[in-house]
XYZ file of C-alpha atoms in Angstrom:
747
model
C -72.976 3.892 -24.254
C -69.551 5.120 -23.202
C -66.691 3.068 -21.717
C -67.377 4.731 -18.390
C -70.883 3.351 -18.408
C -69.768 -0.143 -19.448
C -66.935 -0.250 -16.850
C -67.933 1.476 -13.638
C -64.469 0.897 -12.105
C -62.900 3.006 -14.828
C -65.106 6.066 -14.307
C -63.128 9.298 -13.826
C -63.496 11.024 -10.504
C -64.017 14.778 -10.747
C -62.926 16.673 -7.673
C -61.444 20.051 -6.889
C -58.059 21.080 -8.309
C -55.092 19.365 -6.701
C -52.730 21.277 -4.467
C -49.965 23.169 -6.241
C -47.220 20.898 -4.874
C -48.742 17.862 -6.584
C -48.573 19.310 -10.075
C -45.341 21.210 -10.060
C -42.825 22.815 -7.747
C -39.343 21.756 -6.653
C -38.613 18.038 -6.389
C -34.897 18.192 -5.804
C -35.185 16.988 -2.224
C -37.398 13.938 -2.912
C -37.385 11.135 -5.444
C -40.297 11.412 -7.913
C -41.145 10.432 -11.460
C -41.485 13.540 -13.599
C -44.220 13.299 -16.249
C -44.794 16.047 -18.823
C -48.310 16.601 -20.163
C -48.275 18.291 -23.576
C -51.770 19.237 -24.744
C -53.510 22.415 -25.905
C -56.674 21.460 -23.994
C -56.529 22.463 -20.299
C -59.261 19.942 -19.496
C -56.946 17.086 -20.518
C -54.324 18.337 -18.042
C -56.939 18.569 -15.304
C -58.465 15.174 -16.054
C -55.050 13.460 -16.026
C -54.210 14.958 -12.651
C -57.542 13.780 -11.247
C -57.022 10.258 -12.562
C -53.546 9.914 -10.992
C -54.289 11.668 -7.708
C -52.355 10.109 -4.770
C -50.992 7.326 -6.985
C -47.407 6.021 -6.711
C -45.557 4.037 -9.330
C -42.630 1.791 -8.381
C -42.629 3.306 -4.892
C -42.350 6.909 -6.052
C -44.823 9.722 -6.418
C -45.486 11.443 -9.727
C -44.699 15.070 -10.426
C -46.547 16.510 -13.420
C -45.254 19.319 -15.613
C -47.504 21.117 -18.103
C -47.062 22.701 -21.531
C -49.766 23.664 -24.038
C -47.906 23.890 -27.352
C -44.936 22.432 -29.220
C -43.000 25.714 -28.920
C -43.573 25.912 -25.173
C -42.491 22.285 -24.835
C -39.210 22.860 -26.670
C -38.382 25.803 -24.402
C -39.123 23.788 -21.257
C -37.076 20.763 -22.383
C -34.024 22.938 -22.964
C -33.818 23.254 -19.158
C -35.788 20.332 -17.754
C -34.032 17.137 -18.874
C -34.980 14.618 -16.198
C -38.365 13.681 -17.688
C -39.493 10.051 -17.435
C -42.622 10.162 -19.633
C -44.196 12.663 -22.028
C -47.951 12.396 -22.635
C -48.066 14.106 -26.020
C -51.102 15.350 -27.943
C -50.863 14.839 -31.704
C -52.873 17.843 -32.817
C -52.044 21.209 -31.274
C -51.024 24.333 -33.241
C -51.565 22.266 -36.361
C -52.515 18.733 -37.256
C -48.973 17.239 -37.037
C -47.424 19.469 -34.335
C -47.106 16.517 -31.964
C -45.440 14.236 -34.516
C -42.891 16.897 -35.452
C -42.234 17.487 -31.751
C -41.319 13.787 -31.423
C -38.455 14.249 -33.885
C -37.369 17.423 -32.093
C -37.250 15.609 -28.745
C -35.286 12.654 -30.123
C -32.948 14.340 -32.601
C -32.511 17.996 -31.654
C -32.811 17.679 -27.888
C -31.141 14.220 -27.718
C -33.515 12.642 -25.220
C -33.525 8.937 -26.174
C -34.403 7.662 -22.686
C -37.643 9.616 -22.136
C -40.701 7.523 -23.004
C -43.232 9.231 -25.340
C -46.919 8.250 -25.313
C -48.983 9.781 -28.104
C -52.552 10.733 -27.154
C -55.077 11.822 -29.710
C -58.752 12.589 -29.815
C -58.699 12.487 -33.652
C -57.009 9.198 -34.754
C -57.430 10.044 -38.416
C -54.716 12.687 -38.290
C -52.103 10.104 -37.222
C -53.054 6.480 -37.914
C -51.637 4.202 -35.175
C -49.695 1.811 -37.412
C -48.052 4.647 -39.359
C -47.152 6.567 -36.188
C -45.628 3.525 -34.496
C -43.655 2.686 -37.640
C -42.390 6.144 -38.583
C -41.826 7.825 -35.212
C -39.775 6.936 -32.130
C -42.708 6.638 -29.749
C -43.442 4.019 -27.131
C -47.225 3.877 -27.075
C -50.256 5.283 -28.894
C -53.589 5.860 -27.141
C -56.800 7.658 -27.843
C -57.807 10.047 -25.126
C -61.131 8.273 -24.628
C -59.479 4.982 -23.661
C -57.038 6.462 -21.077
C -59.220 6.055 -18.008
C -57.702 5.836 -14.548
C -56.662 2.145 -14.535
C -55.485 2.123 -18.127
C -53.622 5.386 -17.646
C -51.976 3.946 -14.547
C -51.031 0.767 -16.423
C -49.681 2.719 -19.394
C -47.606 5.067 -17.226
C -46.269 2.184 -15.117
C -45.112 0.292 -18.210
C -43.525 3.448 -19.640
C -41.792 4.395 -16.371
C -40.495 0.840 -15.872
C -39.080 0.942 -19.419
C -37.595 4.392 -18.777
C -35.906 3.216 -15.573
C -34.447 0.117 -17.237
C -33.104 2.086 -20.209
C -31.757 4.804 -17.939
C -30.021 2.214 -15.762
C -28.424 0.551 -18.783
C -27.345 3.861 -20.327
C -26.141 5.275 -17.026
C -24.140 2.118 -16.432
C -22.642 2.283 -19.897
C -21.816 5.970 -19.577
C -20.499 5.433 -16.074
C -18.285 2.543 -17.110
C -16.998 4.598 -20.016
C -16.225 7.437 -17.622
C -14.530 4.989 -15.257
C -12.308 3.694 -18.051
C -11.392 7.208 -19.139
C -10.972 8.421 -15.560
C -8.775 5.435 -14.691
C -6.638 6.041 -17.768
C -6.228 9.682 -16.794
C -5.341 8.799 -13.220
C -2.749 6.227 -14.266
C -0.837 9.030 -15.955
C -0.473 10.814 -12.623
C 2.786 9.911 -10.929
C 3.091 9.834 -7.162
C 0.508 9.118 -4.475
C -0.378 12.758 -3.810
C -0.849 13.641 -7.482
C -2.934 10.509 -7.928
C -5.084 11.347 -4.887
C -5.740 14.866 -6.197
C -6.966 13.343 -9.459
C -9.292 10.975 -7.594
C -11.315 13.900 -6.221
C -11.735 15.412 -9.669
C -12.664 12.138 -11.354
C -15.220 11.015 -8.746
C -16.834 14.435 -8.817
C -17.002 14.220 -12.621
C -18.497 10.732 -12.435
C -21.296 12.001 -10.167
C -21.724 15.309 -11.954
C -20.683 17.313 -8.894
C -18.269 20.141 -8.174
C -14.889 18.849 -6.873
C -15.396 19.469 -3.166
C -13.630 16.879 -1.065
C -10.454 15.460 0.371
C -8.383 12.267 0.461
C -6.577 11.001 3.563
C -4.336 8.017 4.099
C -3.536 5.728 6.997
C 0.068 4.622 6.620
C 0.496 0.991 7.681
C 3.658 -0.074 5.875
C 5.773 2.960 5.129
C 4.877 2.886 1.463
C 3.172 6.289 1.495
C 5.296 9.055 2.894
C 2.800 10.965 4.994
C 4.802 12.569 7.720
C 4.672 11.931 11.425
C 0.880 11.770 11.841
C -0.957 8.493 11.570
C -3.743 9.731 9.270
C -2.995 12.701 7.037
C -4.831 14.599 4.322
C -2.826 13.977 1.136
C -5.126 15.796 -1.322
C -7.963 18.295 -1.016
C -10.104 20.498 -3.248
C -12.693 23.222 -2.937
C -13.451 24.388 0.572
C -11.102 21.728 1.983
C -8.026 22.896 0.023
C -6.203 24.356 3.033
C -6.192 20.955 4.790
C -3.520 19.406 2.542
C -0.658 17.767 4.518
C -2.508 18.299 7.794
C -3.647 15.522 10.153
C -7.269 14.419 9.983
C -7.686 15.635 13.577
C -7.360 19.196 12.291
C -10.584 18.950 10.220
C -12.990 21.338 11.938
C -16.161 19.708 10.536
C -16.797 16.924 13.050
C -19.156 15.017 10.723
C -16.567 14.871 7.938
C -13.791 13.903 10.354
C -15.886 11.147 11.929
C -17.005 9.834 8.533
C -13.368 9.449 7.428
C -12.383 7.761 10.676
C -15.358 5.354 10.493
C -14.563 4.582 6.857
C -10.948 3.653 7.653
C -11.961 1.630 10.701
C -14.779 -0.302 9.004
C -12.906 -0.530 5.677
C -16.027 0.039 3.574
C -17.824 2.779 1.685
C -20.255 4.939 3.667
C -23.293 6.605 2.106
C -25.165 7.573 5.277
C -23.269 10.717 6.225
C -23.519 14.325 5.152
C -21.634 13.296 2.038
C -20.136 10.142 0.514
C -17.043 8.479 2.011
C -15.172 5.881 -0.049
C -12.605 3.323 1.087
C -9.610 2.153 -0.983
C -7.610 -0.791 0.308
C -3.934 -0.304 -0.401
C -0.996 -2.575 0.346
C 1.091 0.457 1.290
C -1.509 2.130 3.525
C -5.324 2.355 3.440
C -6.904 5.435 1.850
C -10.295 7.156 2.303
C -11.919 9.893 0.205
C -14.738 12.199 1.247
C -16.923 14.113 -1.238
C -19.716 16.575 -0.671
C -22.842 14.954 -2.116
C -25.878 17.018 -1.271
C -28.303 14.094 -1.505
C -27.975 10.362 -1.067
C -26.787 8.485 -4.123
C -29.062 6.154 -6.065
C -28.280 2.511 -6.759
C -26.707 3.246 -10.147
C -24.243 5.755 -8.719
C -23.378 3.441 -5.853
C -22.706 0.480 -8.139
C -20.540 2.642 -10.388
C -18.609 3.913 -7.399
C -18.000 0.339 -6.223
C -16.460 -0.493 -9.604
C -14.507 2.761 -9.611
C -13.141 2.088 -6.114
C -11.699 -1.256 -7.223
C -9.842 0.493 -10.062
C -8.709 3.307 -7.803
C -7.359 0.868 -5.202
C -5.170 -0.689 -7.890
C -4.199 2.805 -8.985
C -3.123 3.732 -5.458
C -0.975 0.596 -5.356
C 0.650 1.602 -8.632
C 1.085 5.208 -7.485
C 2.677 4.052 -4.230
C 4.957 1.743 -6.193
C 5.878 4.633 -8.474
C 6.638 6.787 -5.423
C 8.926 4.083 -4.107
C 10.662 3.661 -7.444
C 10.955 7.427 -7.707
C 12.492 7.462 -4.247
C 15.010 4.803 -5.270
C 15.726 6.654 -8.520
C 16.220 10.114 -7.045
C 17.020 9.716 -3.352
C 19.845 8.005 -1.532
C 18.280 5.333 0.667
C 20.899 5.587 3.422
C 21.012 9.356 3.982
C 17.552 10.233 2.536
C 19.270 13.037 0.631
C 18.867 13.599 -3.115
C 21.183 11.319 -5.064
C 23.502 12.100 -7.968
C 20.751 12.001 -10.632
C 18.469 14.294 -8.629
C 21.365 16.644 -7.829
C 22.157 16.999 -11.530
C 18.523 17.951 -12.179
C 18.806 20.705 -9.564
C 21.985 21.988 -11.244
C 20.237 21.959 -14.635
C 17.412 24.086 -13.225
C 19.846 26.586 -11.741
C 21.858 26.782 -14.961
C 18.645 27.728 -16.782
C 18.170 30.728 -14.464
C 19.642 34.068 -15.604
C 21.488 34.671 -12.300
C 23.151 31.253 -12.057
C 26.570 32.926 -11.989
C 25.966 33.710 -8.309
C 25.592 30.021 -7.470
C 28.363 27.656 -6.421
C 28.683 23.888 -6.401
C 30.796 22.243 -3.713
C 31.820 18.583 -3.468
C 32.828 17.352 -0.015
C 34.868 14.156 0.238
C 35.528 12.427 3.571
C 39.247 11.803 4.005
C 40.329 8.203 4.597
C 36.740 6.931 4.839
C 37.718 3.561 3.349
C 40.161 3.010 6.194
C 37.421 3.837 8.712
C 35.139 1.292 7.053
C 37.832 -1.370 7.104
C 38.773 -0.701 10.718
C 35.343 -0.224 12.303
C 33.042 -2.055 9.885
C 30.490 -1.043 7.261
C 27.687 -0.596 9.777
C 29.757 2.000 11.609
C 30.630 3.606 8.272
C 26.951 3.842 7.317
C 26.078 5.461 10.637
C 28.915 7.940 10.151
C 27.614 8.858 6.699
C 24.163 9.446 8.193
C 25.639 11.710 10.853
C 27.591 13.675 8.238
C 24.460 14.039 6.101
C 22.481 15.245 9.116
C 25.111 17.814 10.115
C 25.407 19.191 6.594
C 21.630 19.437 6.190
C 21.079 21.109 9.552
C 24.041 23.477 9.435
C 23.675 25.094 6.017
C 20.945 27.443 4.838
C 17.575 25.817 3.990
C 18.043 27.255 0.506
C 21.138 25.094 -0.041
C 20.558 21.707 -1.675
C 22.503 18.890 -0.022
C 22.933 15.561 -1.835
C 24.932 12.366 -1.563
C 26.838 11.993 -4.822
C 28.710 8.735 -4.203
C 30.012 6.572 -1.366
C 31.710 9.216 0.793
C 31.164 12.312 -1.356
C 28.444 14.903 -0.719
C 27.331 17.708 -3.011
C 26.068 21.142 -1.976
C 24.446 23.665 -4.285
C 23.396 27.189 -3.431
C 24.024 30.903 -3.657
C 27.516 32.076 -2.735
C 25.974 34.131 0.093
C 24.503 30.943 1.611
C 27.316 28.492 0.930
C 30.865 29.186 2.098
C 33.524 26.481 1.535
C 35.475 27.852 4.519
C 32.433 27.421 6.764
C 31.944 23.929 5.323
C 35.435 22.974 6.385
C 34.685 24.408 9.851
C 31.701 22.077 10.275
C 34.158 19.214 10.677
C 36.165 20.766 13.505
C 33.803 19.072 15.954
C 33.985 15.273 16.313
C 31.112 13.013 15.290
C 29.594 10.608 17.804
C 28.686 7.207 16.380
C 27.525 4.380 18.636
C 28.970 6.232 21.627
C 32.376 6.606 19.974
C 33.813 10.016 19.061
C 35.556 10.319 15.714
C 37.250 13.299 14.057
C 36.638 13.531 10.313
C 38.474 15.798 7.901
C 37.248 16.668 4.427
C 38.638 17.720 1.072
C 36.532 20.103 -0.973
C 36.277 20.838 -4.693
C 34.382 24.010 -5.625
C 32.919 25.248 -8.916
C 31.351 28.633 -9.578
C 28.408 28.010 -11.898
C 29.531 31.024 -13.929
C 32.387 28.746 -15.095
C 30.103 25.750 -15.690
C 29.150 24.289 -19.050
C 25.645 23.877 -20.395
C 24.531 20.897 -18.304
C 24.408 19.734 -14.722
C 26.404 16.613 -15.570
C 29.193 18.743 -17.038
C 29.175 21.062 -14.005
C 29.433 18.083 -11.656
C 32.303 16.720 -13.724
C 34.193 20.021 -13.436
C 33.652 20.165 -9.668
C 34.927 16.598 -9.461
C 38.068 17.624 -11.362
C 38.725 20.259 -8.695
C 38.105 17.680 -5.961
C 40.496 15.157 -7.508
C 43.195 17.820 -7.796
C 42.713 18.622 -4.135
C 42.977 14.934 -3.201
C 46.118 14.511 -5.301
C 47.707 17.427 -3.465
C 47.194 18.018 0.209
C 44.029 16.487 1.582
C 41.982 18.576 3.969
C 41.960 21.648 1.720
C 39.655 23.478 -0.696
C 40.450 23.570 -4.406
C 38.619 25.776 -6.915
C 37.981 24.695 -10.476
C 39.697 26.643 -13.262
C 39.298 26.458 -17.021
C 42.922 25.311 -17.323
C 42.034 22.119 -15.417
C 39.337 21.273 -17.925
C 41.643 21.968 -20.874
C 44.298 19.698 -19.374
C 41.775 16.903 -18.848
C 40.504 17.289 -22.406
C 44.074 17.071 -23.690
C 44.633 13.890 -21.709
C 41.438 12.389 -23.092
C 42.439 13.304 -26.644
C 45.897 11.852 -26.095
C 44.411 8.625 -24.725
C 42.086 8.351 -27.730
C 45.027 8.940 -30.034
C 47.024 6.274 -28.160
C 44.254 3.722 -28.633
C 44.123 4.609 -32.313
C 47.913 4.347 -32.616
C 47.953 0.943 -30.928
C 45.110 -0.391 -33.087
C 46.776 0.897 -36.254
C 50.341 -0.246 -35.389
C 51.774 3.245 -34.932
C 53.716 2.057 -31.851
C 57.115 0.487 -32.343
C 60.000 -0.928 -30.293
C 63.570 0.288 -29.813
C 66.355 -1.423 -27.882
C 69.033 0.218 -25.720
C 72.252 -1.747 -25.143
C 73.389 -2.767 -21.675
C 77.152 -3.301 -21.299
C 79.621 -4.903 -18.933
C 81.513 -2.020 -17.290
C 84.772 -3.980 -17.225
C 84.807 -5.239 -20.832
C 82.523 -2.494 -22.199
C 80.876 -5.217 -24.319
C 77.110 -5.645 -24.767
C 75.550 -8.146 -22.419
C 71.906 -7.225 -22.867
C 69.222 -4.890 -24.203
C 66.292 -3.026 -22.687
C 63.105 -3.118 -24.813
C 61.528 0.365 -24.932
C 58.293 1.438 -26.590
C 58.037 4.505 -28.809
C 55.164 6.365 -30.485
C 55.374 8.373 -33.654
C 52.110 10.272 -34.314
C 50.455 10.804 -37.699
C 52.474 13.995 -38.201
C 55.723 12.100 -37.727
C 56.445 13.665 -34.319
C 57.564 11.532 -31.413
C 55.324 11.464 -28.316
C 57.489 11.151 -25.157
C 56.955 7.890 -23.216
C 56.535 9.800 -19.946
C 53.393 11.360 -21.472
C 51.605 8.316 -22.836
C 52.741 5.435 -20.588
C 51.064 6.875 -17.419
C 47.887 7.340 -19.488
C 48.058 3.736 -20.648
C 48.521 2.555 -17.055
C 45.660 4.705 -15.731
C 43.250 3.559 -18.448
C 44.155 -0.135 -18.302
C 45.369 -0.088 -21.909
C 48.831 -0.967 -20.590
C 47.741 -4.607 -20.235
C 47.232 -5.025 -23.985
C 50.210 -2.829 -24.861
C 52.380 -4.718 -22.375
C 51.424 -8.056 -23.922
C 52.361 -6.731 -27.340
C 55.721 -5.410 -26.020
C 56.488 -8.780 -24.438
C 55.770 -10.742 -27.617
C 57.748 -8.344 -29.843
C 60.713 -8.326 -27.418
C 60.762 -12.156 -27.201
C 60.708 -12.474 -30.990
C 63.497 -9.885 -31.264
C 65.658 -11.844 -28.788
C 65.092 -14.998 -30.842
C 66.150 -13.167 -34.040
C 69.292 -11.909 -32.297
C 70.092 -15.456 -31.214
C 69.742 -16.664 -34.788
C 72.109 -13.864 -35.842
C 74.757 -15.038 -33.389
C 73.892 -12.863 -30.378
C 72.167 -15.494 -28.291
C 74.009 -14.418 -25.155
C 72.204 -11.068 -25.019
C 69.404 -10.894 -22.433
C 66.251 -8.909 -23.180
C 64.950 -6.674 -20.352
C 61.181 -6.034 -20.504
C 59.416 -3.474 -18.272
C 56.269 -4.756 -16.535
C 53.642 -2.461 -14.952
C 51.654 -3.190 -11.808
C 48.412 -3.560 -13.799
C 50.051 -5.951 -16.226
C 51.732 -8.000 -13.522
C 48.527 -8.364 -11.504
C 46.506 -9.493 -14.502
C 45.572 -13.170 -14.042
C 46.595 -13.961 -17.643
C 50.113 -12.542 -17.273
C 51.992 -15.785 -16.404
C 50.212 -17.622 -19.212
C 50.856 -14.774 -21.659
C 54.582 -14.657 -20.819
C 54.952 -18.401 -21.188
C 53.099 -18.328 -24.511
C 55.250 -15.455 -25.832
C 58.457 -17.352 -24.971
C 57.189 -20.573 -26.533
C 55.843 -18.913 -29.707
C 59.042 -16.930 -30.300
C 61.428 -19.793 -29.509
C 63.657 -17.542 -27.402
C 65.715 -18.772 -24.458
C 63.759 -17.952 -21.240
C 67.111 -17.503 -19.449
C 67.663 -14.486 -21.722
C 64.392 -12.811 -20.689
C 64.498 -10.407 -17.757
C 61.456 -8.673 -16.249
C 61.975 -5.187 -14.821
C 59.645 -4.229 -11.969
C 59.688 -0.855 -10.206
C 60.870 -0.466 -6.622
C 57.479 0.933 -5.545
C 55.771 -2.093 -7.071
C 58.204 -4.430 -5.309
C 57.436 -2.829 -1.950
C 53.670 -2.275 -2.204
C 52.955 -5.568 -3.938
C 55.636 -7.542 -2.075
C 53.426 -10.328 -0.710
C 51.812 -10.858 -4.082
C 55.175 -10.712 -5.852
C 56.737 -13.296 -3.545
C 54.357 -15.951 -4.783
C 54.114 -14.858 -8.424
C 57.854 -14.334 -8.995
C 58.661 -17.766 -7.608
C 56.295 -19.303 -10.156
C 57.641 -17.227 -13.052
C 61.271 -17.942 -12.255
C 60.651 -21.650 -12.541
C 60.788 -21.091 -16.305
C 64.324 -19.674 -16.065
C 63.703 -15.923 -16.474
C 65.494 -13.296 -14.363
C 64.067 -10.283 -12.506
C 65.453 -6.787 -11.959
C 64.208 -4.032 -9.634
C 64.090 -0.782 -11.643
C 64.598 2.759 -10.252
C 66.077 1.368 -7.050
C 66.698 4.006 -4.375
C 63.914 6.391 -5.465
C 61.293 4.993 -3.096
C 61.087 3.903 0.522
C 62.779 0.543 0.256
C 62.110 -2.217 2.731
C 65.222 -4.326 3.095
C 63.261 -7.165 4.683
C 61.039 -7.407 1.605
C 64.028 -7.076 -0.711
C 65.765 -9.953 1.049
C 62.698 -12.161 0.617
C 62.031 -11.273 -3.018
C 63.557 -13.664 -5.520
C 65.230 -11.027 -7.751
C 68.547 -11.076 -9.628
C 69.488 -7.465 -10.269
C 69.100 -3.949 -8.843
C 69.001 -0.997 -11.211
C 70.396 2.363 -10.004
C 68.162 5.241 -11.085
C 69.544 7.800 -13.552
C 68.988 10.608 -11.016
C 71.796 9.212 -8.807
C 74.066 8.467 -11.777
C 73.789 12.078 -12.932
C 75.152 13.367 -9.591
C 77.867 10.745 -9.175
C 80.676 13.036 -10.407
C 79.259 16.357 -9.171
C 80.382 16.084 -5.531
C 81.633 13.728 -2.919
C 78.122 13.205 -1.592
C 76.800 12.423 -5.085
C 78.376 8.973 -5.066
C 77.105 7.857 -1.672
C 73.715 6.448 -2.711
C 75.095 4.558 -5.773
C 77.871 3.241 -3.561
C 75.360 2.131 -0.929
C 73.197 0.363 -3.541
C 76.239 -1.363 -5.045
C 77.463 -2.564 -1.654
C 73.957 -3.727 -0.734
C 73.780 -5.703 -3.969
C 77.101 -7.374 -3.214
C 75.955 -8.286 0.316
C 72.723 -9.788 -1.062
C 74.477 -11.577 -3.907
C 72.711 -9.524 -6.575
C 73.978 -8.014 -9.803
C 73.724 -4.222 -10.140
C 73.214 -2.119 -13.257
C 73.165 1.693 -13.593
C 71.062 3.535 -16.128
C 71.461 6.987 -17.645
C 75.255 6.881 -18.109
C 76.026 9.771 -20.440
C 79.841 10.204 -20.278
C 83.076 8.399 -19.589
C 83.563 9.929 -16.139
C 80.251 8.483 -14.933
C 81.150 5.087 -16.375
C 84.565 5.083 -14.717
C 83.169 6.203 -11.359
C 80.600 3.412 -11.397
C 83.240 0.871 -12.331
C 85.457 1.969 -9.421
C 82.507 1.596 -7.020
C 82.124 -2.024 -8.162
C 79.066 -1.623 -10.422
C 78.768 -4.565 -12.791
C 76.754 -3.190 -15.698
C 75.452 0.045 -17.198
C 73.365 1.512 -19.973
C 72.988 5.030 -21.343
C 73.668 7.325 -24.262
C 77.426 7.006 -23.705
C 77.254 3.368 -24.777
C 74.334 3.465 -27.171
C 71.013 5.170 -27.752
C 67.761 3.199 -28.078
C 67.747 1.777 -31.616
C 65.320 0.073 -33.956
C 66.236 -3.487 -35.063
C 68.156 -2.436 -38.223
C 70.500 0.099 -36.607
C 70.848 -2.211 -33.608
C 72.270 -4.995 -35.773
C 74.774 -2.510 -37.247
C 75.767 -1.368 -33.746
C 76.291 -4.951 -32.596
C 78.399 -5.709 -35.672
C 80.607 -2.673 -35.025
C 80.966 -3.705 -31.380
C 82.197 -7.114 -32.400
C 84.877 -5.547 -34.619
């Protein structure tokens, strides 16, 4: 008796063939389990369909596919991959066709998730234990035992296993894709670049074409979106032309409404025509819309939830990068490109073959510091913003305008678009700041990029050289860079480097020029003068290297060395019997203003053992006038030690008699320019005479420098000058010749 007779409930029901839609057809628009029947016996196909008629498993219907040989099965599986279960006959073309097909499915076609149930009507060809052990199958049944209930149970177990494995594998693959997608996105700098990558990566995660867009709702200013509240910041596919446009301009009402609902509800939406995702961002919430032709399953939704968390962090990082990039390349006050960004623009132009037609102009606001001091920094900032706005709006859109430094702007463009003369004309109209009108003049340095070096930094340096030359001359003018300027600067740099080397390697030395009493013509003092002999033995004039030392700040160290050497020389002279000779030491503004100067001078006097009353500091007239208030206090402290002070080059500047009367000085020094003219004409003696009389009225000594002949010495003596120095009395001498000169003077 058969199983059907023993178990009436399991009897197969034979009815007419099922409708075509139940056994094949398109299932793309509905969720079904796809089961492939592989058997060379058509009756088996028909019987299986009858047994599973109108059955659902795990809330889905079953769609059957049919093949009748191993070869036919391989061809079908090359195109049909989404198969949950294969009911596979063991014996078809030959006795092991089914078993060999198992290996093909698993190894060649790489379908590890599909569940395979072997069915055989001849168990001897493939014993159950051997088949289970040697082949990757999930169940083994004889055809006679697969009645309706048992077939249903077997398929349910196989489909449940398939769904669990597919969920695990899909999750693993999805997480792997999320990790790789996140890593790829993190390499994209800037919010808009990052957003464009989001579309591509989500589409890849879901296996879709990149059709979608990303929009942002700016809530904190972190994402620069423009004037509209919600703007499309990235788009792909059929939405590509919506980039940088407001969401209101999206013609598809369903897409527009889905994005608006997503931002308002702050959650992902899966119920629209596509999928809309929400990304919370500290710098402004973001929403992405993708065309998904069918609703997503639970796996895809869970993966998207994980992905959205990563993307939200990514948007934060991208927004932060955009802010840092803004700080790095844009001036925060004027919103113009800054120096670094401007140099990049110059580099790009220099790489172009026609860069010789481009010019670089630097515009400097005249006397801006005084405006800041008088009207305050807030007013100064507003003025800079107004200047930036006028420059940007008045020049061609092709011209790049940047803020290079505090009150200096850079402009870069073709000579046809950028005229320095027109630039100057932009400032003929006053600026209005906080209701107050203010005229501003500018000084301009211009460089033709044909004369530029190989880099933007070098070009900017050359333009700055032209600007500095213009500022040193007459402000309010345009100065063009020439190669000679660069050569001169290079020579100055080389000379400064050589000076540092000479100082470090003791190539500088001191000479001493006698100062005499004009009545007795005897030495009463010496002026300490520095000299430099280069490696070739040639003398470098002091008027070449001393200004360099002052400009670079090296004069502070050199000045300290001069002071110590001069003090020690005075002490040696005293030990040799010339203790009455004073030692005059020149002091620069930089040296005098250095906080260590009083301490250094005191230490030099103490270490050398010289008499402080024999040390005289020479300060220039310009220093005495400009630094008068500072000098009043400092000189009083220094003179407590017993030193004296002389004002050098008196009469060459714009003297202030009120300051001179207040300054605690001992001697005025008539400049050599007036001494030279003292015998040339009647008018030549008037300034020396005036200085001498002024000295007498103020109770000061007076000394003239640059005396080169007897007539000059006699004329000075007749005018009442007390002392003098110059080649007529003695040239600057090193210590050895100086001692000989002093000995001869004594005789």
